[in-house]
């Protein structure tokens, strides 16, 4: 468990740093979006993409925090959907994931 705890802590540090670099730009982008009505669709799409990235980082940070909590209460490594075991290789790659691979697929398919 300690291995995953440090993986998650590293993850949180990286994400927090990313958030710090993206967040100020986010404010600028929001301003540009509201100020410029006549911009091209392409520019707007790119801005929204950046917006998505920031959103994603926030979500990942949430997941990392939840995962650390699961490490603490001993439920880490079990899928939050089906209760099955999440494979070690998957946790190594995506330590904050709350789902096993098959549940993740199901979720993504909607
Ligand atoms: Zn599952």
PDB file of C-alpha atoms and ligand atoms in Angstrom:
ATOM      1  CA  UNK A   1       0.000   0.000   0.000  1.00  0.00           C
ATOM      2  CA  UNK A   2       2.852   2.377   0.795  1.00  0.00           C
ATOM      3  CA  UNK A   3       4.018   2.031  -2.789  1.00  0.00           C
ATOM      4  CA  UNK A   4       0.674   3.309  -4.037  1.00  0.00           C
ATOM      5  CA  UNK A   5       0.535   5.990  -1.417  1.00  0.00           C
ATOM      6  CA  UNK A   6       3.771   7.475  -2.712  1.00  0.00           C
ATOM      7  CA  UNK A   7       2.638   7.019  -6.317  1.00  0.00           C
ATOM      8  CA  UNK A   8      -0.519   8.953  -5.493  1.00  0.00           C
ATOM      9  CA  UNK A   9       1.380  11.649  -3.676  1.00  0.00           C
ATOM     10  CA  UNK A  10       3.649  12.094  -6.680  1.00  0.00           C
ATOM     11  CA  UNK A  11       0.599  12.245  -8.879  1.00  0.00           C
ATOM     12  CA  UNK A  12      -0.979  14.914  -6.703  1.00  0.00           C
ATOM     13  CA  UNK A  13       2.221  16.976  -6.809  1.00  0.00           C
ATOM     14  CA  UNK A  14       2.408  16.804 -10.602  1.00  0.00           C
ATOM     15  CA  UNK A  15      -1.260  17.693 -11.005  1.00  0.00           C
ATOM     16  CA  UNK A  16      -1.067  20.559  -8.564  1.00  0.00           C
ATOM     17  CA  UNK A  17       1.842  21.963 -10.519  1.00  0.00           C
ATOM     18  CA  UNK A  18      -0.027  21.579 -13.810  1.00  0.00           C
ATOM     19  CA  UNK A  19      -3.023  23.273 -12.290  1.00  0.00           C
ATOM     20  CA  UNK A  20      -0.836  26.154 -11.176  1.00  0.00           C
ATOM     21  CA  UNK A  21       0.484  26.680 -14.710  1.00  0.00           C
ATOM     22  CA  UNK A  22      -2.907  26.354 -16.389  1.00  0.00           C
ATOM     23  CA  UNK A  23      -5.169  28.118 -13.943  1.00  0.00           C
ATOM     24  CA  UNK A  24      -3.970  31.706 -14.536  1.00  0.00           C
ATOM     25  CA  UNK A  25      -4.359  31.193 -18.275  1.00  0.00           C
ATOM     26  CA  UNK A  26      -7.812  29.911 -17.671  1.00  0.00           C
ATOM     27  CA  UNK A  27      -8.857  33.261 -16.265  1.00  0.00           C
ATOM     28  CA  UNK A  28      -7.391  35.043 -19.276  1.00  0.00           C
ATOM     29  CA  UNK A  29      -9.163  32.720 -21.683  1.00  0.00           C
ATOM     30  CA  UNK A  30     -12.475  33.217 -19.967  1.00  0.00           C
ATOM     31  CA  UNK A  31     -12.030  36.946 -20.365  1.00  0.00           C
ATOM     32  CA  UNK A  32     -11.186  36.646 -24.048  1.00  0.00           C
ATOM     33  CA  UNK A  33     -14.209  34.466 -24.654  1.00  0.00           C
ATOM     34  CA  UNK A  34     -16.590  36.957 -23.129  1.00  0.00           C
ATOM     35  CA  UNK A  35     -14.934  39.999 -24.678  1.00  0.00           C
ATOM     36  CA  UNK A  36     -14.558  38.827 -28.266  1.00  0.00           C
ATOM     37  CA  UNK A  37     -17.743  37.955 -30.036  1.00  0.00           C
ATOM     38  CA  UNK A  38     -16.306  37.927 -33.541  1.00  0.00           C
ATOM     39  CA  UNK A  39     -13.521  35.389 -33.175  1.00  0.00           C
ATOM     40  CA  UNK A  40     -13.192  32.365 -35.384  1.00  0.00           C
ATOM     41  CA  UNK A  41     -14.754  29.116 -34.376  1.00  0.00           C
ATOM     42  CA  UNK A  42     -11.369  27.443 -34.438  1.00  0.00           C
ATOM     43  CA  UNK A  43      -9.921  29.768 -31.822  1.00  0.00           C
ATOM     44  CA  UNK A  44     -12.902  29.252 -29.596  1.00  0.00           C
ATOM     45  CA  UNK A  45     -12.574  25.483 -29.907  1.00  0.00           C
ATOM     46  CA  UNK A  46      -8.935  25.682 -28.892  1.00  0.00           C
ATOM     47  CA  UNK A  47      -9.832  27.747 -25.864  1.00  0.00           C
ATOM     48  CA  UNK A  48     -12.516  25.321 -24.870  1.00  0.00           C
ATOM     49  CA  UNK A  49     -10.022  22.518 -25.254  1.00  0.00           C
ATOM     50  CA  UNK A  50      -7.742  24.249 -22.776  1.00  0.00           C
ATOM     51  CA  UNK A  51     -10.725  24.717 -20.523  1.00  0.00           C
ATOM     52  CA  UNK A  52     -11.312  20.963 -20.756  1.00  0.00           C
ATOM     53  CA  UNK A  53      -7.732  20.271 -19.748  1.00  0.00           C
ATOM     54  CA  UNK A  54      -8.069  22.383 -16.638  1.00  0.00           C
ATOM     55  CA  UNK A  55     -11.343  20.668 -15.818  1.00  0.00           C
ATOM     56  CA  UNK A  56      -9.677  17.303 -16.294  1.00  0.00           C
ATOM     57  CA  UNK A  57      -6.868  18.193 -13.910  1.00  0.00           C
ATOM     58  CA  UNK A  58      -9.381  19.195 -11.263  1.00  0.00           C
ATOM     59  CA  UNK A  59     -11.181  15.897 -11.704  1.00  0.00           C
ATOM     60  CA  UNK A  60      -7.940  13.940 -11.550  1.00  0.00           C
ATOM     61  CA  UNK A  61      -6.936  15.736  -8.371  1.00  0.00           C
ATOM     62  CA  UNK A  62     -10.286  14.789  -6.886  1.00  0.00           C
ATOM     63  CA  UNK A  63      -9.682  11.186  -7.870  1.00  0.00           C
ATOM     64  CA  UNK A  64      -6.193  11.211  -6.374  1.00  0.00           C
ATOM     65  CA  UNK A  65      -7.591  12.573  -3.122  1.00  0.00           C
ATOM     66  CA  UNK A  66     -10.297   9.893  -3.071  1.00  0.00           C
ATOM     67  CA  UNK A  67      -7.728   7.202  -3.843  1.00  0.00           C
ATOM     68  CA  UNK A  68      -5.504   8.326  -0.961  1.00  0.00           C
ATOM     69  CA  UNK A  69      -8.522   8.079   1.280  1.00  0.00           C
ATOM     70  CA  UNK A  70      -9.082   4.516   0.087  1.00  0.00           C
ATOM     71  CA  UNK A  71      -5.434   3.718   0.841  1.00  0.00           C
ATOM     72  CA  UNK A  72      -6.054   4.973   4.361  1.00  0.00           C
ATOM     73  CA  UNK A  73      -9.222   2.963   4.935  1.00  0.00           C
ATOM     74  CA  UNK A  74      -7.799  -0.140   3.279  1.00  0.00           C
ATOM     75  CA  UNK A  75     -10.205  -0.374   0.353  1.00  0.00           C
ATOM     76  CA  UNK A  76      -7.666   0.794  -2.200  1.00  0.00           C
ATOM     77  CA  UNK A  77      -7.230  -1.504  -5.179  1.00  0.00           C
ATOM     78  CA  UNK A  78     -10.841  -2.662  -5.207  1.00  0.00           C
ATOM     79  CA  UNK A  79     -13.112  -1.439  -7.983  1.00  0.00           C
ATOM     80  CA  UNK A  80     -15.680   1.087  -6.725  1.00  0.00           C
ATOM     81  CA  UNK A  81     -18.222  -0.231  -9.178  1.00  0.00           C
ATOM     82  CA  UNK A  82     -18.068  -4.031  -9.004  1.00  0.00           C
ATOM     83  CA  UNK A  83     -15.813  -4.512  -5.972  1.00  0.00           C
ATOM     84  CA  UNK A  84     -13.408  -6.617  -8.036  1.00  0.00           C
ATOM     85  CA  UNK A  85      -9.674  -6.296  -7.858  1.00  0.00           C
ATOM     86  CA  UNK A  86      -7.997  -3.654 -10.023  1.00  0.00           C
ATOM     87  CA  UNK A  87      -4.905  -5.122 -11.625  1.00  0.00           C
ATOM     88  CA  UNK A  88      -1.514  -4.001 -10.323  1.00  0.00           C
ATOM     89  CA  UNK A  89      -0.386  -2.955 -13.798  1.00  0.00           C
ATOM     90  CA  UNK A  90      -3.415  -0.708 -14.133  1.00  0.00           C
ATOM     91  CA  UNK A  91      -2.810   0.865 -10.728  1.00  0.00           C
ATOM     92  CA  UNK A  92       0.801   1.402 -11.645  1.00  0.00           C
ATOM     93  CA  UNK A  93      -0.266   3.303 -14.749  1.00  0.00           C
ATOM     94  CA  UNK A  94      -3.281   5.088 -13.308  1.00  0.00           C
ATOM     95  CA  UNK A  95      -2.973   4.962  -9.522  1.00  0.00           C
ATOM     96  CA  UNK A  96      -6.013   7.193  -8.904  1.00  0.00           C
ATOM     97  CA  UNK A  97      -8.477   5.110 -10.889  1.00  0.00           C
ATOM     98  CA  UNK A  98     -11.537   4.001  -8.901  1.00  0.00           C
ATOM     99  CA  UNK A  99     -12.577   1.406 -11.494  1.00  0.00           C
ATOM    100  CA  UNK A 100     -11.297  -1.849 -12.896  1.00  0.00           C
ATOM    101  CA  UNK A 101     -10.719  -1.961 -16.621  1.00  0.00           C
ATOM    102  CA  UNK A 102     -14.040  -3.509 -17.571  1.00  0.00           C
ATOM    103  CA  UNK A 103     -16.059  -1.067 -15.443  1.00  0.00           C
ATOM    104  CA  UNK A 104     -14.033   1.818 -16.871  1.00  0.00           C
ATOM    105  CA  UNK A 105     -14.987   0.675 -20.367  1.00  0.00           C
ATOM    106  CA  UNK A 106     -18.623   0.427 -19.377  1.00  0.00           C
ATOM    107  CA  UNK A 107     -18.524   3.932 -17.912  1.00  0.00           C
ATOM    108  CA  UNK A 108     -16.907   5.383 -21.004  1.00  0.00           C
ATOM    109  CA  UNK A 109     -19.487   3.795 -23.237  1.00  0.00           C
ATOM    110  CA  UNK A 110     -22.086   5.496 -21.079  1.00  0.00           C
TER     111      UNK A 110
HETATM  112 ZN1  LIG B   1     -15.185  -3.157 -11.754  1.00  0.00          ZN
END
